[in-house]
Amino acid sequence: MAKGSNFLIGVFEDEDVLLSAIRSVRGSGVKIHEVYSPFPVHGIEDALGYRRSRLSVVAFLFGLLGTTLALTMQIGMMTIDWPMIIGGKDYLPIPAFIPVTFELTVLLASFGMVGTFMVISNLKPWGKAKMFDIRSTDDKHIMAIELSSNKMSEGEIDTLLKSNGASEVNKKNFDEL
Amino acid sequence: MVEEKFDFTARAKKNLFLVIAAGILLAVVGVFLMNMGGHHGEVAAEGGHAFHWYNRLYANIWINNIFFSGIAVVGVLFFAIQYAAQAGWSAGIKRIPLAFGSWLPIGGLLMLVSFLAFGHDLFHWMDGTLYGEEGDAILKGKAAFFYWPLEGGTFPLFYVARMVLFFGVWYLLFTQLRKMALTEDEIGGTDLWYKMRKLSAIFIIFFGVSSSVSAWDWVMSIDPHWFSTMMGWYVFASWWVTTLALITLIVVLLKDQGLLSVVNSNHLHDLGKFVFAFSVFWTYIWFSQFLLIYYANIPEETIYFVSRWKNDHYAPFFFVNLLLNFFLPFLILMTRDAKRHARFLKVITPVVIFGHWIDFYLMVTPGTLRENGGFGLLEIGLLTVYAGAFIYVVLNALSKSALVAKNHPMLKESLHHHI
């Protein structure tokens, strides 16, 4: 979000109206910045043409890191650095290492996933959330369109949103905050 | 919506008979090859039981009895769980697990006859001499579990009664559920759905107890001196994931035939998640049993894994078991795409099904055949015979009614299922 960018905010009352509005707004070549809704709307990712999240790949890689770290740590401590026989097992008792390996895999996968999600979503503790319209946390669906990234004029987009069922269209500039 | 019906054509029947015939042929050739090997005589000198080729046949029949009867009853369990959980997504596919139940009378009869005919060759505890004055102290302590109310070493009345009771109640509840499901096709409404939910709850409670006891009876008592408190769960986990894989495979294959138009990639995704999740669940149960025994290192417990893991005969199966039932489904079904596409499911579900047959092979064979166990044409042939017969019964049951429950109150919900 570049500084000083202007947004048009379409407010929708109903998720079915919203979904068809998304399709027709995108169909007429307008780029939608983001849509906010108070509850999950089925099929909204497809309508917005979102690519699948790659968060699962992140989870897998962090999980793999956890597996590697856990095995390296245990083998390093118990087999290489200070070999010990415990309970009559080998110096390398792989089955005994599995619970710790499993736990570290799960721990790193979940922490890594949550951390990555927070970073990409700009959810810093000191970050300030940019709300297009506070009512999107209650009962309204909000469609934000950035004016500078679209060829259509402000008036045309306004008409387009209203003709697709927006109950009101507002303008928003975050510099005003 | 057009009513769909599965047509069990004469050609399909003929093909299945050919599969069964090929299986019989393989088994017979396998037996001949075994006898030509000619080493079975030597073992007799070791004392105890002499090994004959038919011991291996018996053990294999027993593996397949447990394996396919388990799939049959767990198919009904899957059906029952859908009602108890009021699941909507599965409304379109429930006829398939329900059809598995049609194997119950055959599987039960086969198991009972097998037990009466050659249980003595499979179960060490059936040796009557163990219960006398000079007998086996441990087995004398367990005698009532098998023989009550009779004396140890006579006729295992309690054991047989349990077997008859379990199959009887499973089959009774299955026929009731099936009758209601088919009546619902005719009259519609929601009354039958509520009745089936109640009956399903009864079935689940009964199955909860009986599946555990049948695991002790049919599987764990093969090694009668050994015990594991995980065995009930372990056998159930194996049955359950096999059944989920088989449901998925049949759904995918029926879709290839142009049937089951109510099923889309969202339903496949759910089935794929089931196979993935319960492959991991099976591994969890397997490992929970293994780790405690491995770590505690008490000889009377470790003997079970010594004869499987630290044994040249069975060590390959021990690792193949983990490869087929954990590593392959875990890695292949991990991504979302793999669960949503028939291509992947068609590859991985047969792997899981065969993998769990290996799992049962590993539970039964070391305890019954010891160093005489093997894996050859006899094993493959007999598995083919049973699989062919099972599929025949299931497809036959499927063709007897509409393939999709016409008046299921949640069919609409299933059509709009989206994940």
Coordinates of C-alpha atoms in Angstrom, one line a residue:
Chain A
M1 CA 0.0 0.0 0.0
A2 CA 1.8 3.0 -1.2
K3 CA 1.7 6.2 0.9
G4 CA -1.0 8.6 -0.2
S5 CA -3.0 6.0 -2.3
N6 CA -6.7 6.5 -2.6
F7 CA -9.2 3.8 -2.2
L8 CA -12.8 3.4 -3.1
I9 CA -14.7 1.3 -0.6
G10 CA -17.8 -0.6 -1.7
V11 CA -20.0 -1.7 1.1
F12 CA -22.1 -4.9 0.6
E13 CA -24.9 -6.2 2.8
D14 CA -25.1 -9.8 1.6
E15 CA -22.4 -12.3 0.7
D16 CA -24.2 -13.6 -2.4
V17 CA -24.4 -10.0 -3.8
L18 CA -20.8 -9.6 -2.8
L19 CA -19.7 -12.8 -4.7
S20 CA -21.5 -11.8 -7.9
A21 CA -20.2 -8.3 -7.5
I22 CA -16.6 -9.6 -7.2
R23 CA -17.1 -11.6 -10.4
S24 CA -18.6 -8.8 -12.4
V25 CA -16.1 -6.1 -11.1
R26 CA -13.2 -8.3 -12.0
G27 CA -14.9 -9.2 -15.3
S28 CA -15.0 -5.5 -16.3
G29 CA -11.2 -5.3 -15.8
V30 CA -11.1 -3.6 -12.4
K31 CA -8.4 -4.8 -10.0
I32 CA -9.7 -5.4 -6.5
H33 CA -7.2 -4.5 -3.7
E34 CA -8.8 -6.7 -1.0
V35 CA -12.2 -7.8 0.3
Y36 CA -13.0 -7.9 4.0
S37 CA -16.0 -9.9 5.4
P38 CA -17.1 -10.5 8.9
F39 CA -17.3 -14.3 8.4
P40 CA -15.8 -16.8 6.0
V41 CA -17.5 -16.7 2.6
H42 CA -17.4 -20.0 0.7
G43 CA -15.9 -19.7 -2.8
I44 CA -14.6 -16.2 -2.3
E45 CA -11.0 -17.2 -3.0
D46 CA -12.0 -18.6 -6.4
A47 CA -14.1 -15.5 -7.2
L48 CA -11.1 -13.3 -6.3
G49 CA -8.8 -15.5 -8.4
Y50 CA -6.5 -16.1 -5.5
R51 CA -3.7 -18.5 -5.9
R52 CA -3.5 -21.2 -3.3
S53 CA -1.6 -20.2 -0.2
R54 CA 1.9 -21.5 0.0
L55 CA 1.7 -21.6 3.8
S56 CA 1.6 -25.5 3.7
V57 CA 5.0 -25.5 2.0
V58 CA 6.3 -23.4 4.7
A59 CA 4.9 -25.8 7.3
F60 CA 6.5 -28.7 5.6
L61 CA 9.9 -27.0 5.4
F62 CA 9.8 -26.0 9.1
G63 CA 8.7 -29.5 10.0
L64 CA 11.6 -30.9 8.1
L65 CA 13.9 -28.5 9.9
G66 CA 12.4 -29.7 13.2
T67 CA 13.1 -33.4 12.3
T68 CA 16.6 -32.6 11.3
L69 CA 17.4 -30.5 14.4
A70 CA 15.9 -33.1 16.7
L71 CA 17.8 -36.0 15.2
T72 CA 21.1 -34.0 15.0
M73 CA 20.7 -32.9 18.6
Q74 CA 20.0 -36.3 20.0
I75 CA 22.5 -38.2 17.9
G76 CA 25.1 -35.5 18.6
M77 CA 24.5 -35.7 22.4
M78 CA 23.8 -39.3 23.0
T79 CA 25.8 -41.1 20.3
I80 CA 28.7 -38.9 19.2
D81 CA 29.6 -36.4 22.0
W82 CA 28.9 -38.6 25.1
P83 CA 27.9 -42.1 24.1
M84 CA 25.9 -43.7 26.8
I85 CA 24.1 -47.0 27.1
I86 CA 20.7 -46.5 28.6
G87 CA 18.3 -49.3 29.3
G88 CA 20.5 -51.8 27.4
K89 CA 19.9 -50.0 24.1
D90 CA 22.4 -49.3 21.3
Y91 CA 24.4 -46.1 21.2
L92 CA 22.1 -45.1 18.4
P93 CA 18.6 -46.1 19.7
I94 CA 16.5 -44.6 16.9
P95 CA 13.1 -45.7 18.2
A96 CA 13.9 -44.0 21.5
F97 CA 14.6 -40.8 19.6
I98 CA 11.3 -40.8 17.7
P99 CA 9.1 -39.1 20.3
V100 CA 11.4 -36.1 20.7
T101 CA 11.8 -36.0 16.9
F102 CA 8.0 -36.0 16.5
E103 CA 7.5 -33.3 19.0
L104 CA 10.1 -31.0 17.6
T105 CA 8.8 -31.6 14.1
V106 CA 5.3 -30.6 15.2
L107 CA 6.6 -27.7 17.3
L108 CA 8.7 -26.1 14.6
A109 CA 6.1 -26.7 11.9
S110 CA 3.4 -25.0 13.9
F111 CA 5.5 -22.2 15.3
G112 CA 7.1 -21.6 11.8
M113 CA 3.7 -21.5 10.2
V114 CA 2.2 -19.1 12.8
G115 CA 5.3 -16.9 12.6
T116 CA 5.4 -16.8 8.8
F117 CA 1.7 -16.0 8.8
M118 CA 2.3 -13.1 11.2
V119 CA 5.1 -11.7 9.2
I120 CA 3.3 -11.8 5.8
S121 CA 0.2 -10.5 7.4
N122 CA 2.0 -7.6 9.0
L123 CA 0.8 -8.6 12.5
K124 CA 3.5 -7.1 14.5
P125 CA 2.7 -6.4 18.2
W126 CA 3.4 -2.7 17.5
G127 CA 1.8 -2.7 14.1
K128 CA -1.4 -0.7 13.6
A129 CA -4.2 -2.4 11.7
K130 CA -5.4 -0.5 8.7
M131 CA -9.2 -0.7 8.7
F132 CA -11.0 0.3 5.5
D133 CA -14.3 0.2 7.4
I134 CA -14.8 -0.9 10.9
R135 CA -18.1 -2.4 10.0
S136 CA -16.4 -5.3 8.2
T137 CA -15.8 -6.7 11.7
D138 CA -19.5 -6.6 12.3
D139 CA -22.1 -7.0 9.6
K140 CA -20.8 -5.5 6.3
H141 CA -18.7 -6.9 3.5
I142 CA -16.1 -4.4 2.3
M143 CA -14.5 -4.3 -1.2
A144 CA -11.5 -2.0 -1.5
I145 CA -10.3 -0.8 -4.9
E146 CA -7.1 1.2 -5.3
L147 CA -7.7 4.0 -7.7
S148 CA -4.1 4.4 -8.9
S149 CA -3.8 0.8 -10.0
N150 CA -6.9 1.0 -12.2
K151 CA -7.4 2.7 -15.5
M152 CA -11.1 3.5 -14.9
S153 CA -12.0 6.8 -13.3
E154 CA -13.3 7.2 -9.9
G155 CA -16.8 8.0 -11.2
E156 CA -16.9 4.9 -13.4
I157 CA -15.8 2.6 -10.5
D158 CA -18.4 4.2 -8.2
T159 CA -21.2 3.5 -10.8
L160 CA -19.9 0.0 -11.3
L161 CA -19.9 -0.8 -7.6
K162 CA -23.4 0.6 -7.1
S163 CA -24.8 -1.1 -10.2
N164 CA -23.5 -4.4 -8.7
G165 CA -25.3 -4.0 -5.4
A166 CA -23.1 -1.9 -3.2
S167 CA -25.3 -0.1 -0.6
E168 CA -22.8 2.7 -0.4
V169 CA -19.4 3.7 -1.8
N170 CA -16.9 5.7 0.2
K171 CA -13.5 7.1 -0.4
K172 CA -10.6 6.3 1.9
N173 CA -7.0 7.6 2.2
F174 CA -4.8 6.3 5.0
D175 CA -2.8 9.5 5.2
E176 CA -5.9 11.1 6.7
L177 CA -5.7 9.0 9.8
Chain B
M1 CA -31.1 -35.8 -10.6
V2 CA -31.0 -39.0 -12.5
E3 CA -31.2 -42.2 -10.5
E4 CA -27.9 -44.1 -10.7
K5 CA -27.7 -47.8 -10.7
F6 CA -24.6 -49.9 -10.7
D7 CA -24.9 -52.6 -13.4
F8 CA -23.0 -55.7 -12.4
T9 CA -22.6 -57.0 -15.9
A10 CA -22.2 -60.7 -16.9
R11 CA -18.8 -59.7 -18.3
A12 CA -17.7 -58.2 -15.0
K13 CA -18.9 -61.4 -13.2
K14 CA -17.0 -63.6 -15.6
N15 CA -13.8 -61.5 -15.1
L16 CA -14.1 -61.8 -11.4
F17 CA -14.5 -65.6 -11.7
L18 CA -11.4 -65.6 -13.8
V19 CA -9.5 -63.7 -11.1
I20 CA -10.7 -66.1 -8.5
A21 CA -9.7 -69.1 -10.7
A22 CA -6.3 -67.6 -11.3
G23 CA -5.9 -67.2 -7.6
I24 CA -6.8 -70.8 -7.0
L25 CA -4.3 -71.8 -9.7
L26 CA -1.5 -69.7 -8.2
A27 CA -2.2 -71.1 -4.7
V28 CA -2.1 -74.7 -6.0
V29 CA 1.1 -74.0 -7.9
G30 CA 2.5 -72.4 -4.8
V31 CA 1.7 -75.6 -2.8
F32 CA 3.4 -77.8 -5.4
L33 CA 6.5 -75.6 -5.4
M34 CA 6.6 -75.7 -1.6
N35 CA 6.5 -79.5 -1.6
M36 CA 9.1 -79.8 -4.3
G37 CA 11.4 -77.7 -2.1
G38 CA 11.4 -80.8 0.2
H39 CA 12.8 -79.2 3.3
H40 CA 9.6 -79.5 5.4
G41 CA 10.6 -82.9 6.6
E42 CA 13.7 -81.8 8.3
V43 CA 11.9 -79.5 10.7
A44 CA 9.9 -82.3 12.2
A45 CA 13.0 -83.6 14.0
E46 CA 13.1 -80.5 16.1
G47 CA 10.3 -81.8 18.2
G48 CA 6.9 -80.2 18.9
H49 CA 4.8 -79.7 15.9
A50 CA 5.9 -81.0 12.6
F51 CA 5.4 -78.6 9.7
H52 CA 3.3 -79.5 6.7
W53 CA 2.4 -77.5 3.7
Y54 CA -1.2 -77.3 4.9
N55 CA -0.1 -75.4 8.0
R56 CA 0.9 -72.6 5.7
L57 CA -2.5 -72.8 3.9
Y58 CA -4.3 -72.6 7.2
A59 CA -2.4 -69.6 8.4
N60 CA -3.1 -67.9 5.1
I61 CA -6.8 -68.7 5.3
W62 CA -6.8 -67.2 8.8
I63 CA -5.1 -64.0 7.7
N64 CA -7.6 -63.5 5.0
N65 CA -10.6 -64.4 7.3
I66 CA -9.5 -61.7 9.7
F67 CA -8.6 -59.2 7.0
F68 CA -11.8 -59.4 5.0
S69 CA -14.2 -59.9 7.9
G70 CA -12.7 -56.8 9.4
I71 CA -13.2 -54.7 6.3
A72 CA -16.8 -55.9 6.1
V73 CA -17.7 -55.0 9.7
V74 CA -15.7 -51.7 9.6
G75 CA -17.6 -50.8 6.4
V76 CA -20.8 -51.0 8.5
L77 CA -19.0 -49.0 11.2
F78 CA -18.2 -46.2 8.7
F79 CA -21.8 -46.2 7.6
A80 CA -23.0 -46.0 11.3
I81 CA -20.6 -43.3 12.2
Q82 CA -22.0 -41.1 9.4
Y83 CA -25.4 -41.3 11.0
A84 CA -24.2 -40.9 14.6
A85 CA -22.1 -37.9 13.6
Q86 CA -25.0 -36.6 11.4
A87 CA -22.5 -36.2 8.6
G88 CA -23.8 -34.6 5.5
W89 CA -20.9 -34.7 3.1
S90 CA -20.9 -38.5 2.8
A91 CA -24.6 -38.9 1.9
G92 CA -23.7 -39.8 -1.7
I93 CA -21.2 -42.5 -1.0
K94 CA -22.7 -44.4 1.9
R95 CA -24.0 -47.2 -0.2
I96 CA -20.4 -48.4 -0.8
P97 CA -19.3 -49.1 2.8
L98 CA -22.8 -50.5 3.5
A99 CA -22.3 -53.0 0.7
F100 CA -19.1 -54.3 2.5
G101 CA -21.4 -55.6 5.2
S102 CA -22.8 -58.2 2.8
W103 CA -19.6 -60.1 3.3
L104 CA -20.3 -60.6 7.0
P105 CA -22.3 -63.9 6.8
I106 CA -19.7 -65.4 4.5
G107 CA -16.8 -64.1 6.4
G108 CA -18.3 -65.3 9.7
L109 CA -19.1 -68.7 8.4
L110 CA -15.6 -69.1 6.9
M111 CA -14.0 -68.0 10.2
L112 CA -16.1 -70.4 12.2
V113 CA -15.6 -73.4 9.9
S114 CA -11.8 -72.6 9.7
F115 CA -11.6 -72.4 13.5
L116 CA -13.4 -75.7 14.0
A117 CA -11.6 -77.4 11.2
F118 CA -8.0 -76.4 11.9
G119 CA -7.9 -74.0 14.8
H120 CA -5.8 -76.7 16.5
D121 CA -3.0 -76.1 14.0
L122 CA -3.1 -72.3 14.4
F123 CA -3.6 -71.8 18.2
H124 CA -1.1 -73.1 20.6
W125 CA -3.6 -72.7 23.4
M126 CA -5.8 -75.4 21.9
D127 CA -3.4 -78.1 22.8
G128 CA -5.3 -80.0 25.5
T129 CA -2.2 -81.3 27.2
L130 CA -1.3 -77.8 28.4
Y131 CA -4.0 -77.7 31.0
G132 CA -3.2 -80.8 33.0
E133 CA -1.1 -81.2 36.2
E134 CA 2.1 -80.8 34.3
G135 CA 0.6 -78.1 32.1
D136 CA 1.4 -74.5 31.3
A137 CA 0.8 -72.2 34.3
I138 CA 0.1 -69.1 32.2
L139 CA -2.3 -70.8 29.9
K140 CA -4.0 -72.5 32.8
G141 CA -4.6 -69.0 34.2
K142 CA -6.1 -68.0 30.8
A143 CA -8.2 -71.1 30.3
A144 CA -11.5 -69.6 31.4
F145 CA -11.1 -66.9 28.7
F146 CA -11.2 -69.6 26.0
Y147 CA -13.0 -72.6 27.6
W148 CA -15.6 -71.2 30.1
P149 CA -17.9 -72.8 31.3
L150 CA -16.1 -76.0 30.3
E151 CA -12.8 -77.3 31.6
G152 CA -9.5 -76.1 30.1
G153 CA -8.4 -78.2 27.1
T154 CA -11.9 -79.4 26.1
F155 CA -14.0 -77.5 23.7
P156 CA -13.4 -73.7 23.6
L157 CA -17.1 -72.9 24.1
F158 CA -16.6 -69.3 25.3
Y159 CA -14.4 -68.5 22.4
V160 CA -16.7 -69.9 19.8
A161 CA -19.7 -68.4 21.5
R162 CA -18.1 -64.9 21.3
M163 CA -17.3 -65.4 17.6
V164 CA -20.9 -66.4 16.8
L165 CA -22.3 -63.6 19.0
F166 CA -20.1 -60.9 17.4
F167 CA -20.8 -62.0 13.8
G168 CA -24.5 -62.5 14.6
V169 CA -25.0 -59.1 16.2
W170 CA -22.9 -57.3 13.5
Y171 CA -24.9 -59.0 10.8
L172 CA -28.3 -58.4 12.5
L173 CA -27.6 -54.7 12.9
F174 CA -26.3 -54.5 9.4
T175 CA -29.4 -56.1 7.9
Q176 CA -31.6 -53.7 9.9
L177 CA -29.6 -50.7 8.7
R178 CA -29.6 -51.8 5.1
K179 CA -33.3 -52.5 5.2
M180 CA -34.0 -49.0 6.5
A181 CA -31.7 -47.4 4.0
L182 CA -33.5 -49.2 1.1
T183 CA -36.9 -48.4 2.5
E184 CA -35.9 -44.7 2.7
D185 CA -35.4 -44.9 -1.1
E186 CA -39.1 -45.8 -1.4
I187 CA -40.8 -43.6 1.2
G188 CA -38.5 -40.7 1.9
G189 CA -39.0 -38.5 4.9
T190 CA -36.7 -38.1 8.0
D191 CA -38.2 -40.8 10.3
L192 CA -35.9 -43.5 9.0
W193 CA -32.9 -41.3 9.3
Y194 CA -33.6 -40.8 13.0
K195 CA -34.2 -44.5 13.5
M196 CA -30.9 -45.3 11.7
R197 CA -29.1 -42.8 13.8
K198 CA -30.3 -44.6 17.0
L199 CA -29.4 -48.0 15.6
S200 CA -26.0 -46.7 14.4
A201 CA -25.3 -45.6 18.0
I202 CA -26.1 -49.1 19.3
F203 CA -23.9 -50.6 16.6
I204 CA -21.0 -48.4 17.5
I205 CA -21.2 -49.2 21.2
F206 CA -21.4 -52.9 20.5
F207 CA -18.6 -52.7 17.9
G208 CA -16.4 -50.7 20.4
V209 CA -16.4 -53.7 22.8
S210 CA -16.5 -56.5 20.3
S211 CA -13.8 -55.3 18.0
S212 CA -11.3 -55.2 20.9
V213 CA -12.3 -58.7 22.1
S214 CA -12.2 -60.1 18.6
A215 CA -8.7 -58.7 18.2
W216 CA -7.6 -60.6 21.3
D217 CA -9.4 -63.7 20.2
W218 CA -8.5 -63.9 16.6
V219 CA -5.1 -62.2 16.5
M220 CA -3.5 -61.9 19.9
S221 CA -4.3 -65.4 21.2
I222 CA -2.1 -66.8 18.4
D223 CA 0.8 -65.8 20.7
P224 CA -1.0 -66.9 23.9
H225 CA 1.8 -66.2 26.4
W226 CA 2.2 -62.7 25.1
F227 CA -0.1 -59.8 25.6
S228 CA -0.5 -56.2 24.6
T229 CA -3.1 -53.8 25.9
M230 CA -2.8 -51.9 22.5
M231 CA -3.8 -54.9 20.4
G232 CA -7.5 -54.0 20.2
W233 CA -6.7 -50.6 18.9
Y234 CA -4.0 -51.8 16.7
V235 CA -6.1 -54.3 14.9
F236 CA -9.0 -51.8 14.6
A237 CA -6.7 -49.1 13.3
S238 CA -5.5 -51.5 10.6
W239 CA -9.0 -52.6 9.6
W240 CA -10.3 -49.0 9.7
V241 CA -7.6 -47.5 7.4
T242 CA -7.9 -50.5 5.0
T243 CA -11.7 -49.9 4.8
L244 CA -11.3 -46.2 4.2
A245 CA -8.8 -46.9 1.4
L246 CA -11.1 -49.5 -0.2
I247 CA -14.1 -47.1 0.0
T248 CA -11.9 -44.4 -1.7
L249 CA -10.7 -46.8 -4.3
I250 CA -14.2 -48.1 -5.2
V251 CA -15.6 -44.5 -5.3
V252 CA -12.8 -43.5 -7.7
L253 CA -13.3 -46.5 -9.9
L254 CA -17.0 -46.0 -10.0
K255 CA -16.5 -42.4 -11.0
D256 CA -14.3 -43.6 -13.8
Q257 CA -17.3 -45.6 -15.0
G258 CA -19.2 -42.4 -15.2
L259 CA -21.2 -43.2 -12.1
L260 CA -21.5 -41.3 -8.8
S261 CA -22.1 -37.9 -10.4
V262 CA -22.8 -36.6 -6.8
V263 CA -19.2 -37.0 -5.9
N264 CA -16.7 -34.3 -6.8
S265 CA -13.2 -33.5 -5.9
N266 CA -14.3 -32.1 -2.5
H267 CA -15.6 -35.5 -1.5
L268 CA -12.5 -37.2 -2.8
H269 CA -10.5 -34.7 -0.7
D270 CA -12.4 -35.8 2.4
L271 CA -11.8 -39.4 1.6
G272 CA -8.1 -38.7 0.9
K273 CA -7.8 -36.9 4.2
F274 CA -9.3 -39.9 5.9
V275 CA -6.8 -42.3 4.4
F276 CA -3.9 -39.9 5.1
A277 CA -5.0 -39.2 8.7
F278 CA -5.7 -42.8 9.6
S279 CA -2.5 -44.0 8.1
V280 CA -0.8 -41.7 10.6
F281 CA -3.2 -42.9 13.3
W282 CA -2.2 -46.5 12.5
T283 CA 1.5 -45.6 12.8
Y284 CA 0.8 -43.9 16.1
I285 CA -0.8 -47.0 17.5
W286 CA 1.8 -49.2 16.0
F287 CA 4.6 -47.1 17.5
S288 CA 2.8 -46.8 20.9
Q289 CA 2.8 -50.6 21.1
F290 CA 6.3 -51.0 19.8
L291 CA 8.1 -48.2 21.8
L292 CA 6.8 -49.3 25.2
I293 CA 7.9 -52.9 24.6
Y294 CA 11.2 -51.9 23.1
Y295 CA 12.0 -49.5 25.9
A296 CA 10.9 -51.5 28.8
N297 CA 12.8 -54.5 27.4
I298 CA 11.0 -57.2 29.4
P299 CA 11.7 -60.6 27.8
E300 CA 8.1 -61.9 27.8
E301 CA 7.0 -58.8 25.9
T302 CA 10.0 -58.3 23.6
I303 CA 9.6 -61.8 22.2
Y304 CA 6.9 -60.5 19.9
F305 CA 9.2 -58.1 18.2
V306 CA 12.2 -60.4 18.4
S307 CA 10.4 -62.9 16.3
R308 CA 9.4 -60.2 13.8
W309 CA 12.1 -57.5 13.7
K310 CA 15.2 -59.5 14.7
N311 CA 14.3 -62.5 12.5
D312 CA 15.7 -63.0 9.0
H313 CA 12.4 -64.4 7.9
Y314 CA 10.2 -61.5 8.9
A315 CA 12.5 -58.5 9.2
P316 CA 11.9 -57.5 5.5
F317 CA 8.1 -57.6 6.1
F318 CA 8.6 -55.6 9.3
F319 CA 10.1 -52.7 7.4
V320 CA 7.9 -53.1 4.3
N321 CA 5.0 -52.8 6.7
L322 CA 6.1 -49.4 7.8
L323 CA 7.0 -48.3 4.3
L324 CA 3.7 -49.2 2.7
N325 CA 1.5 -48.1 5.6
F326 CA 3.3 -45.0 6.8
F327 CA 5.9 -43.5 4.6
L328 CA 4.2 -43.9 1.3
P329 CA 0.7 -42.7 2.2
F330 CA 2.2 -40.0 4.4
L331 CA 4.5 -38.5 1.7
I332 CA 2.2 -39.1 -1.3
L333 CA -1.1 -37.9 0.3
M334 CA 0.4 -34.9 2.1
T335 CA -0.4 -32.3 -0.5
R336 CA -3.9 -31.1 -1.2
D337 CA -3.7 -31.9 -4.9
A338 CA -2.9 -35.5 -4.2
K339 CA -6.1 -35.9 -2.1
R340 CA -8.3 -34.2 -4.7
H341 CA -7.2 -36.1 -7.8
A342 CA -8.3 -39.6 -8.7
R343 CA -4.9 -40.3 -10.3
F344 CA -3.0 -40.2 -6.9
L345 CA -5.8 -41.9 -5.0
K346 CA -5.8 -44.8 -7.4
V347 CA -2.1 -45.4 -6.8
I348 CA -1.9 -45.0 -3.1
T349 CA -5.1 -46.8 -1.9
P350 CA -4.1 -50.2 -3.3
V351 CA -0.7 -49.7 -1.7
V352 CA -2.4 -49.1 1.7
I353 CA -4.8 -52.0 1.3
F354 CA -2.0 -54.4 0.4
G355 CA 0.2 -52.9 3.1
H356 CA -2.3 -53.7 5.8
W357 CA -2.7 -57.2 4.5
I358 CA 1.1 -57.4 5.1
D359 CA 0.4 -56.0 8.6
F360 CA -2.0 -58.9 9.3
Y361 CA 0.4 -61.3 7.8
L362 CA 3.0 -60.1 10.3
M363 CA 0.5 -60.5 13.2
V364 CA -0.4 -64.1 12.3
T365 CA 2.4 -65.8 10.5
P366 CA 5.4 -65.6 12.9
G367 CA 3.2 -67.1 15.7
T368 CA 1.7 -69.9 13.7
L369 CA 4.5 -70.9 11.2
R370 CA 7.6 -69.6 12.9
E371 CA 10.6 -70.3 10.7
N372 CA 8.5 -72.1 8.1
G373 CA 6.6 -69.0 7.1
G374 CA 7.2 -67.5 3.7
F375 CA 5.7 -65.3 1.1
G376 CA 5.1 -66.8 -2.3
L377 CA 2.5 -67.9 -4.8
L378 CA 0.3 -69.5 -2.1
E379 CA 0.0 -66.2 -0.3
I380 CA -0.6 -64.2 -3.4
G381 CA -3.1 -66.8 -4.8
L382 CA -5.2 -67.0 -1.7
L383 CA -5.3 -63.3 -1.3
T384 CA -6.5 -63.0 -4.9
V385 CA -9.2 -65.6 -4.2
Y386 CA -10.5 -63.8 -1.2
A387 CA -10.3 -60.4 -2.8
G388 CA -12.1 -61.6 -5.9
A389 CA -14.9 -63.2 -3.8
F390 CA -15.1 -60.1 -1.5
I391 CA -15.4 -57.7 -4.5
Y392 CA -17.9 -60.0 -6.1
V393 CA -20.2 -59.9 -3.0
V394 CA -19.8 -56.1 -2.6
L395 CA -20.5 -55.3 -6.3
N396 CA -23.4 -57.7 -6.2
A397 CA -24.9 -55.9 -3.2
L398 CA -24.2 -52.5 -4.8
S399 CA -26.1 -53.6 -7.9
K400 CA -29.2 -54.6 -5.9
S401 CA -30.2 -51.0 -5.0
A402 CA -29.8 -47.4 -6.2
L403 CA -26.1 -46.5 -6.1
V404 CA -26.9 -43.2 -4.3
A405 CA -29.5 -43.0 -1.5
K406 CA -32.3 -41.2 -3.4
N407 CA -34.2 -39.7 -0.4
H408 CA -31.3 -39.2 2.0
P409 CA -32.2 -36.0 3.9
M410 CA -28.6 -34.8 3.6
L411 CA -28.1 -35.4 -0.1
K412 CA -28.5 -31.7 -0.9
E413 CA -25.9 -30.9 1.7
S414 CA -23.6 -33.4 0.2
L415 CA -24.1 -31.9 -3.3
H416 CA -23.0 -28.5 -2.0
H417 CA -20.1 -29.8 0.0
H418 CA -17.2 -27.5 -0.4
I419 CA -13.8 -27.5 1.3

